[in-house]
Tab-separated table of C-alpha atoms in Angstrom:
chain	number	residue	atom	x	y	z
A	1	MET	CA	7.138	13.462	22.490
A	2	HIS	CA	6.785	16.683	20.910
A	3	SER	CA	3.508	17.914	19.343
A	4	ILE	CA	4.701	18.270	15.445
A	5	GLU	CA	6.257	15.164	15.971
A	6	ARG	CA	3.661	13.499	17.261
A	7	VAL	CA	1.490	15.227	13.782
A	8	LEU	CA	3.996	14.546	11.527
A	9	GLN	CA	4.264	11.069	13.075
A	10	ILE	CA	8.426	11.168	12.536
A	11	LYS	CA	9.922	10.336	15.927
A	12	ARG	CA	13.137	12.513	17.039
A	13	LEU	CA	12.460	15.406	14.528
A	14	LEU	CA	13.493	18.229	16.654
A	15	THR	CA	16.823	16.083	16.948
A	16	TYR	CA	16.759	15.958	13.130
A	17	ASN	CA	16.249	20.003	13.232
A	18	PHE	CA	18.995	20.966	15.704
A	19	LEU	CA	21.648	18.516	13.959
A	20	ALA	CA	20.378	19.793	10.599
A	21	TRP	CA	21.017	23.717	12.033
A	22	CYS	CA	24.461	22.005	13.131
A	23	LEU	CA	25.806	20.914	10.173
A	24	LEU	CA	24.902	24.440	7.835
A	25	GLY	CA	26.793	26.405	10.833
A	26	ILE	CA	29.689	23.788	10.514
A	27	LEU	CA	29.160	24.313	6.853
A	28	ALA	CA	29.276	27.615	6.874
A	29	GLY	CA	32.589	27.695	9.241
A	30	VAL	CA	34.321	26.066	6.743
A	31	LYS	CA	33.440	28.239	3.798
A	32	GLN	CA	34.326	31.738	5.856
A	33	TYR	CA	37.436	30.244	6.557
A	34	SER	CA	38.223	28.388	2.736
A	35	HIS	CA	37.030	31.832	1.695
A	36	ALA	CA	40.097	33.841	3.870
A	37	ILE	CA	42.663	31.224	2.627
A	38	SER	CA	41.622	31.360	-0.743
A	39	PHE	CA	42.418	35.503	-0.407
A	40	GLY	CA	45.182	35.245	1.754
A	41	LEU	CA	43.699	37.030	4.389
A	42	ASN	CA	44.211	36.302	8.566
A	43	PHE	CA	41.891	34.383	9.694
A	44	GLU	CA	40.602	34.895	13.434
A	45	TRP	CA	38.824	31.794	15.424
A	46	GLU	CA	37.241	34.682	17.298
A	47	SER	CA	34.891	36.061	14.415
A	48	MET	CA	33.359	32.243	14.142
A	49	ILE	CA	31.085	33.595	17.210
A	50	ARG	CA	29.089	35.819	16.257
A	51	TYR	CA	28.772	34.970	12.583
A	52	PRO	CA	28.365	31.555	11.738
A	53	PHE	CA	27.249	30.376	15.660
A	54	SER	CA	25.539	32.726	17.189
A	55	THR	CA	23.796	33.486	13.118
A	56	TYR	CA	22.798	29.357	13.074
A	57	LEU	CA	22.555	29.175	16.812
A	58	SER	CA	19.814	31.544	16.477
A	59	TYR	CA	18.358	30.230	13.842
A	60	TRP	CA	18.015	26.958	15.329
A	61	ALA	CA	15.953	28.715	18.799
A	62	LEU	CA	14.105	30.686	16.259
A	63	SER	CA	12.886	27.591	14.516
A	64	TYR	CA	10.813	26.844	17.266
A	65	LEU	CA	8.764	29.385	16.375
A	66	VAL	CA	7.561	28.711	12.893
A	67	ILE	CA	6.881	25.462	13.699
A	68	ASP	CA	4.405	26.602	16.301
A	69	PHE	CA	3.228	29.065	13.883
A	70	PHE	CA	2.743	26.070	11.336
A	71	LEU	CA	0.847	23.561	13.751
A	72	TYR	CA	-1.920	26.793	14.945
A	73	SER	CA	-2.401	27.970	11.544
A	74	LYS	CA	-2.046	24.331	8.989
A	75	ARG	CA	-5.366	24.250	8.738
A	76	TRP	CA	-6.470	27.452	7.953
A	77	ARG	CA	-7.821	28.573	4.187
A	78	ARG	CA	-4.668	29.049	2.059
A	79	ALA	CA	-5.323	32.677	2.047
A	80	SER	CA	-5.174	33.166	5.762
A	81	PHE	CA	-2.365	30.977	5.923
A	82	ILE	CA	0.013	33.445	3.924
A	83	ILE	CA	-1.077	36.556	4.850
A	84	PHE	CA	-0.179	35.596	8.537
A	85	HIS	CA	3.295	33.896	7.211
A	86	VAL	CA	4.032	37.074	5.323
A	87	LEU	CA	3.587	39.388	8.471
A	88	MET	CA	4.749	35.947	10.879
A	89	SER	CA	8.080	35.905	8.228
A	90	VAL	CA	9.077	38.979	9.023
A	91	LEU	CA	8.864	39.383	13.034
A	92	PHE	CA	10.809	36.310	12.446
A	93	GLY	CA	13.641	38.167	9.960
A	94	VAL	CA	13.267	41.059	12.865
A	95	LEU	CA	13.434	38.761	16.158
A	96	HIS	CA	16.508	37.078	14.612
A	97	LYS	CA	18.916	39.519	13.920
A	98	GLY	CA	18.171	41.149	17.069
A	99	LEU	CA	19.014	37.514	18.415
A	100	THR	CA	21.836	37.127	16.815
A	101	TYR	CA	23.484	40.093	17.865
A	102	ILE	CA	23.134	40.101	21.160
A	103	SER	CA	23.799	36.644	21.863
A	104	GLY	CA	26.946	37.519	20.014
A	105	LEU	CA	27.808	39.884	22.586
A	106	LEU	CA	26.947	37.766	25.256
A	107	LEU	CA	29.352	35.015	23.923
A	108	GLU	CA	31.881	36.823	23.130
A	109	ARG	CA	31.632	38.173	26.660
A	110	LEU	CA	31.980	34.745	28.037
A	111	PHE	CA	34.952	33.444	25.838
A	112	LEU	CA	37.229	36.562	25.003
A	113	PRO	CA	38.855	39.253	27.405
A	114	GLN	CA	36.671	41.771	25.345
A	115	GLU	CA	34.138	41.915	23.111
A	116	SER	CA	34.217	43.334	19.063
A	117	LEU	CA	31.273	45.485	19.082
A	118	ASN	CA	29.448	47.277	22.366
A	119	TRP	CA	25.679	47.499	22.494
A	120	ARG	CA	26.297	51.363	20.858
A	121	GLU	CA	28.307	50.090	18.320
A	122	LEU	CA	25.493	46.910	17.373
A	123	LEU	CA	22.952	49.263	17.665
A	124	ILE	CA	24.812	51.435	15.308
A	125	LEU	CA	25.442	48.623	13.339
A	126	TRP	CA	21.843	47.165	13.620
A	127	GLY	CA	19.963	50.480	12.026
A	128	ASP	CA	22.893	50.377	8.903
A	129	THR	CA	21.747	46.690	7.979
A	130	TRP	CA	18.724	46.659	8.733
A	131	PHE	CA	17.494	44.916	5.383
A	132	ASP	CA	19.454	42.099	6.472
A	133	ILE	CA	16.267	41.138	8.259
A	134	THR	CA	15.147	39.546	4.327
A	135	ASN	CA	17.950	36.760	5.082
A	136	GLY	CA	15.553	36.153	8.068
A	137	ALA	CA	12.334	36.036	6.433
A	138	GLY	CA	13.516	33.602	3.349
A	139	VAL	CA	15.275	31.259	5.988
A	140	TYR	CA	11.634	31.140	7.607
A	141	TRP	CA	9.237	30.328	4.588
A	142	LEU	CA	12.536	27.682	3.747
A	143	VAL	CA	11.157	25.860	7.090
A	144	LEU	CA	7.896	26.725	6.732
A	145	PHE	CA	7.829	25.073	3.177
A	146	ALA	CA	9.770	21.822	4.769
A	147	LEU	CA	7.353	21.459	7.202
A	148	THR	CA	4.372	21.623	4.794
A	149	ALA	CA	6.012	19.325	2.464
A	150	LEU	CA	6.130	16.667	5.791
A	151	ASP	CA	3.111	17.620	6.103
A	152	TYR	CA	1.731	16.774	2.662
A	153	ARG	CA	3.752	13.208	2.826
A	154	HIS	CA	2.329	12.119	6.035
A	155	ARG	CA	-1.270	13.043	4.504
A	156	TYR	CA	-0.412	11.202	1.498
A	157	GLN	CA	0.785	8.076	3.276
A	158	GLU	CA	-2.409	7.671	5.746
A	159	GLN	CA	-4.386	7.819	2.573
A	160	ALA	CA	-2.737	5.142	0.779
A	161	LEU	CA	-2.498	3.146	3.866
A	162	GLN	CA	-6.678	3.563	4.249
A	163	ALA	CA	-7.377	3.236	0.229
A	164	LEU	CA	-5.135	0.295	0.743
A	165	GLY	CA	-7.284	-1.012	4.098
A	166	LEU	CA	-10.697	-0.082	1.845
A	167	LYS	CA	-9.412	-2.756	-1.105
A	168	THR	CA	-8.567	-5.129	1.465
A	169	GLN	CA	-11.829	-4.516	3.129
A	170	LEU	CA	-13.944	-4.852	-0.086
A	171	SER	CA	-12.085	-7.756	-1.383
A	172	ASP	CA	-12.553	-9.294	2.003
A	173	ALA	CA	-16.496	-8.773	0.985
A	174	GLN	CA	-16.661	-10.152	-2.200
A	175	LEU	CA	-14.621	-13.200	-0.899
A	176	ASN	CA	-17.753	-13.031	1.588
A	177	SER	CA	-20.514	-12.235	-1.023
A	178	MET	CA	-19.154	-15.657	-2.644
A	179	ARG	CA	-19.318	-17.849	0.178
A	180	MET	CA	-22.838	-16.721	1.082
A	181	GLN	CA	-23.899	-17.431	-2.630
A	182	LEU	CA	-22.006	-20.625	-2.618
A	183	GLN	CA	-23.515	-21.721	0.080
A	184	PRO	CA	-27.405	-21.582	-0.214
A	185	HIS	CA	-27.579	-22.438	-4.457
A	186	PHE	CA	-24.782	-25.660	-3.545
A	187	LEU	CA	-26.768	-26.965	-0.412
A	188	PHE	CA	-29.581	-27.066	-2.176
A	189	ASN	CA	-28.876	-28.876	-4.923
A	190	ALA	CA	-26.988	-31.257	-2.426
A	191	LEU	CA	-28.894	-31.892	-0.170
A	192	ASN	CA	-31.777	-32.822	-2.826
A	193	ALA	CA	-29.566	-35.189	-3.956
A	194	ILE	CA	-29.319	-36.551	-0.305
A	195	VAL	CA	-32.743	-37.179	-0.497
A	196	MET	CA	-33.166	-38.727	-3.628
A	197	MET	CA	-30.315	-41.231	-2.471
A	198	VAL	CA	-32.257	-42.114	0.660
A	199	ARG	CA	-35.491	-42.576	-0.603
A	200	ARG	CA	-33.517	-45.026	-3.346
A	201	ASN	CA	-32.554	-46.515	-0.156
A	202	ASP	CA	-28.377	-46.075	-1.847
A	203	GLN	CA	-27.742	-45.261	1.691
A	204	ALA	CA	-23.945	-45.876	0.633
A	205	LYS	CA	-23.567	-43.235	-1.522
A	206	ALA	CA	-25.962	-40.494	0.608
A	207	ILE	CA	-23.447	-41.364	3.239
A	208	SER	CA	-20.948	-40.723	0.655
A	209	MET	CA	-22.384	-37.099	-0.031
A	210	ILE	CA	-23.234	-36.172	3.112
A	211	ILE	CA	-18.947	-36.704	4.235
A	212	GLY	CA	-18.379	-35.142	1.047
A	213	LEU	CA	-20.306	-31.804	1.555
A	214	SER	CA	-19.080	-31.594	5.590
A	215	GLU	CA	-15.418	-31.539	4.421
A	216	MET	CA	-15.924	-29.391	1.482
A	217	LEU	CA	-17.999	-26.863	3.911
A	218	ARG	CA	-15.421	-27.174	6.972
A	219	ASN	CA	-12.317	-26.573	4.665
A	220	ASN	CA	-14.439	-23.445	3.237
A	221	LEU	CA	-15.012	-21.897	6.312
A	222	SER	CA	-11.662	-22.758	7.881
A	223	GLN	CA	-10.142	-20.556	5.510
A	224	LYS	CA	-12.183	-17.543	5.821
A	225	ARG	CA	-9.360	-14.859	6.430
A	226	LYS	CA	-6.984	-16.136	3.722
A	227	GLN	CA	-7.347	-13.786	0.949
A	228	PHE	CA	-4.463	-15.875	-0.751
A	229	ILE	CA	-3.796	-19.964	-0.375
A	230	SER	CA	-1.382	-22.166	-2.860
A	231	LEU	CA	-2.429	-24.266	-6.177
A	232	GLU	CA	-2.759	-27.140	-3.939
A	233	GLU	CA	-5.738	-25.775	-1.331
A	234	GLU	CA	-7.318	-24.332	-3.691
A	235	LEU	CA	-7.198	-27.568	-5.519
A	236	SER	CA	-8.045	-29.820	-2.134
A	237	LEU	CA	-11.445	-26.884	-2.266
A	238	ILE	CA	-12.399	-27.582	-5.388
A	239	GLN	CA	-11.894	-31.427	-4.786
A	240	HIS	CA	-14.384	-31.873	-2.053
A	241	TYR	CA	-16.758	-29.797	-4.379
A	242	LEU	CA	-16.291	-32.285	-7.336
A	243	ASN	CA	-16.927	-35.501	-4.682
A	244	VAL	CA	-20.451	-34.507	-4.056
A	245	GLU	CA	-21.282	-33.362	-7.936
A	246	GLN	CA	-19.865	-36.755	-9.048
A	247	VAL	CA	-22.180	-38.547	-6.922
A	248	ARG	CA	-24.770	-36.434	-8.238
A	249	PHE	CA	-24.184	-36.758	-11.268
A	250	GLN	CA	-23.100	-40.256	-11.361
A	251	ASP	CA	-21.817	-41.919	-14.420
A	252	ARG	CA	-23.101	-38.974	-16.033
A	253	LEU	CA	-19.326	-36.641	-15.243
A	254	GLN	CA	-16.276	-37.526	-16.580
A	255	LEU	CA	-13.303	-35.039	-14.317
A	256	GLU	CA	-9.686	-35.005	-15.681
A	257	MET	CA	-6.758	-32.463	-14.006
A	258	HIS	CA	-3.933	-31.680	-15.856
A	259	ILE	CA	-2.221	-29.642	-12.371
A	260	GLU	CA	1.362	-29.629	-13.323
A	261	GLU	CA	3.460	-30.237	-9.950
A	262	ARG	CA	5.512	-27.034	-10.213
A	263	THR	CA	2.310	-25.231	-10.036
A	264	LYS	CA	0.886	-26.688	-6.991
A	265	GLN	CA	2.889	-24.296	-4.183
A	266	ALA	CA	1.896	-20.858	-6.882
A	267	GLN	CA	-0.682	-18.675	-4.635
A	268	VAL	CA	-3.724	-17.922	-6.578
A	269	PRO	CA	-6.630	-15.803	-4.585
A	270	ASN	CA	-8.974	-18.095	-2.378
A	271	MET	CA	-12.039	-19.417	-4.261
A	272	VAL	CA	-11.323	-18.130	-7.739
A	273	LEU	CA	-11.519	-21.846	-9.268
A	274	GLN	CA	-15.199	-22.426	-7.076
A	275	PRO	CA	-17.574	-19.864	-9.117
A	276	ILE	CA	-15.680	-20.543	-12.604
A	277	VAL	CA	-16.595	-24.632	-11.884
A	278	GLU	CA	-19.969	-24.216	-10.132
A	279	ASN	CA	-20.724	-21.684	-13.750
A	280	ALA	CA	-19.751	-24.487	-15.887
A	281	PHE	CA	-22.277	-26.966	-14.055
A	282	LYS	CA	-24.736	-24.717	-13.389
A	283	HIS	CA	-24.597	-24.028	-17.464
A	284	GLY	CA	-22.824	-26.771	-18.828
A	285	ILE	CA	-22.861	-29.743	-17.643
A	286	ALA	CA	-26.456	-29.526	-15.712
A	287	HIS	CA	-27.864	-29.428	-19.011
A	288	SER	CA	-26.028	-32.087	-21.246
A	289	LEU	CA	-28.072	-35.017	-21.443
A	290	GLY	CA	-24.786	-37.895	-22.288
A	291	LEU	CA	-21.502	-38.159	-21.100
A	292	ALA	CA	-20.348	-34.756	-19.551
A	293	LYS	CA	-16.457	-33.583	-19.144
A	294	LEU	CA	-14.869	-31.273	-17.392
A	295	ARG	CA	-11.535	-30.769	-17.066
A	296	ILE	CA	-8.833	-28.430	-14.816
A	297	SER	CA	-5.719	-27.391	-16.252
A	298	SER	CA	-2.760	-25.528	-14.682
A	299	TYR	CA	0.747	-24.554	-16.191
A	300	TYR	CA	3.211	-21.447	-16.425
A	301	GLU	CA	3.323	-19.818	-19.507
A	302	ASN	CA	5.620	-15.903	-20.050
A	303	ASN	CA	5.451	-15.272	-15.944
A	304	TYR	CA	1.876	-16.871	-16.108
A	305	LEU	CA	-0.234	-18.615	-14.042
A	306	ILE	CA	-2.515	-20.426	-16.378
A	307	LEU	CA	-5.539	-21.694	-15.112
A	308	GLU	CA	-8.028	-23.368	-16.834
A	309	VAL	CA	-11.724	-25.041	-16.698
A	310	TYR	CA	-13.076	-26.966	-19.642
A	311	ASN	CA	-16.344	-28.012	-19.901
A	312	SER	CA	-18.834	-29.645	-22.643
A	313	THR	CA	-21.984	-28.685	-23.135
A	314	ASP	CA	-24.840	-29.254	-25.367
A	315	VAL	CA	-26.345	-25.953	-25.024
A	316	ALA	CA	-23.117	-23.599	-25.698
A	317	PRO	CA	-24.092	-19.754	-25.076
A	318	HIS	CA	-22.379	-17.608	-27.713
A	319	ASP	CA	-24.064	-14.466	-26.589
A	320	TRP	CA	-23.021	-15.068	-23.130
A	321	VAL	CA	-20.264	-12.833	-22.023
A	322	MET	CA	-19.068	-12.514	-18.652
A	323	ALA	CA	-18.395	-9.018	-17.669
A	324	LYS	CA	-22.716	-9.117	-18.063
A	325	SER	CA	-22.824	-11.570	-15.871
A	326	LYS	CA	-25.211	-11.604	-13.405
A	327	GLY	CA	-23.565	-14.446	-10.868
A	328	ILE	CA	-22.265	-12.748	-7.701
A	329	GLY	CA	-19.743	-14.992	-8.047
A	330	LEU	CA	-17.975	-14.574	-11.547
A	331	ARG	CA	-18.430	-10.476	-10.925
A	332	ASN	CA	-16.961	-11.077	-7.849
A	333	THR	CA	-14.285	-12.785	-9.511
A	334	ILE	CA	-13.722	-10.548	-11.730
A	335	ASP	CA	-13.254	-7.960	-9.464
A	336	ARG	CA	-11.539	-9.550	-7.044
A	337	LEU	CA	-8.957	-9.922	-9.719
A	338	ARG	CA	-9.151	-6.298	-10.729
A	339	GLN	CA	-8.352	-5.233	-7.745
A	340	LEU	CA	-5.890	-8.059	-6.424
A	341	TYR	CA	-3.722	-7.607	-9.472
A	342	GLN	CA	-4.196	-4.048	-10.059
A	343	GLY	CA	-6.028	-5.289	-13.593
A	344	LYS	CA	-3.000	-7.167	-14.586
A	345	ALA	CA	-4.845	-10.661	-14.540
A	346	HIS	CA	-6.885	-12.039	-17.806
A	347	LEU	CA	-10.054	-13.579	-17.299
A	348	GLN	CA	-11.472	-15.115	-21.483
A	349	PHE	CA	-14.184	-17.500	-21.873
A	350	THR	CA	-14.114	-19.812	-25.501
A	351	ALA	CA	-17.656	-20.845	-26.483
A	352	GLN	CA	-17.453	-23.763	-29.461
A	353	GLU	CA	-19.969	-25.857	-30.349
A	354	ASP	CA	-19.971	-28.349	-27.616
A	355	SER	CA	-17.423	-26.858	-25.409
A	356	VAL	CA	-16.835	-23.993	-22.959
A	357	LEU	CA	-13.221	-23.254	-22.249
A	358	VAL	CA	-12.263	-20.651	-19.607
A	359	ARG	CA	-8.761	-19.035	-19.169
A	360	LEU	CA	-7.951	-17.422	-16.046
A	361	SER	CA	-3.704	-15.913	-16.536
A	362	LEU	CA	-2.490	-14.577	-12.744
A	363	PRO	CA	0.916	-12.851	-13.266
A	364	ILE	CA	3.892	-14.495	-10.922
A	365	ASN	CA	3.836	-11.924	-9.275
A	366	ASN	CA	5.871	-13.226	-6.013
A	367	THR	CA	9.500	-13.345	-5.837
A	368	ASP	CA	9.261	-16.969	-4.021
A	369	ASP	CA	6.886	-18.049	-6.716
A	370	ARG	CA	9.412	-16.926	-9.170
A	371	LEU	CA	11.956	-18.927	-7.875
A	372	ASN	CA	10.129	-22.076	-7.458
A	373	VAL	CA	9.187	-21.447	-11.240
A	374	LYS	CA	13.386	-21.211	-12.153
A	375	LYS	CA	13.990	-24.047	-9.465
A	376	LYS	CA	11.628	-26.554	-11.103
A	377	ILE	CA	12.662	-25.827	-14.505
A	378	VAL	CA	16.160	-26.493	-13.451
A	379	SER	CA	15.405	-29.735	-11.846
A	380	GLU	CA	13.548	-30.963	-14.473
């Protein structure tokens, strides 16, 4: 692979370069022929050896010189870059004019009985038409512009890939941070509840809570590298958490699941519900003196997947704002949604006298999700 192909990351670039000059030469020949026919002139095919064949042959050969000059100077400062290529474009024009005349003469000697112009006549013609070097200089700048545009395109794609990689790393870091934040906080409460059950000789509930806790942690670790999972998988993870909390709160907790069947296969961010449900227990249910209710709902609305977490509470925090929360889980949830959905997802917190409702709206970006929704609607 040539160095220019490695720099611009374009395979067979030199082949494309050759084909481009061939195409331009053919178009110039067709134009010359059409011009002669339209004016009723006698067209001589032999004249095409000198133009366009030898002209574009020299353009192709000298294009490698432009490539080398570009690679040599691509990292220079703009002023030095421009001055250098102004001088090189003049040199290119001179070399092109000379190479065109020489190659034309040699090709005529090779393919024709006699050349149209000898060396002396070529020198005279060269002196009379010296200003033609501006044509070569113009072509030099066109080739240089094309190389610069390809270089900018490559660098833009590289930066876009790096930015995408950084966003992915950020989302992974936020997800891992949520996992690390979940484990100490929740484990403390769960283990404390197990200790209390053991002290009361309530072995059945203690064993049930240990099994639920181990299942939740096992499933939690198994999803480590996934940013998106199905809603059904997300609810399965939440269910392990709720099983542990159900044992902890016993008859004081009423759980409800209102999940539309057609939403179960929708893709949602991994652990998107976990911090919301945990927040419902921490700020609401844990402070309730009587029966507390937790309800999780899902349904589609206007090309959005709606997830709702409702909990009853005796101390609804009316002045609490989710975006200003100090909790790692909720802040990471907000940041992850912003990164993953480019600001199209919405998280709304509504507090009333005796309840709190968190409404999460996720756009249906996945084509398969949309097709599944339409199929479900038709079948129903």
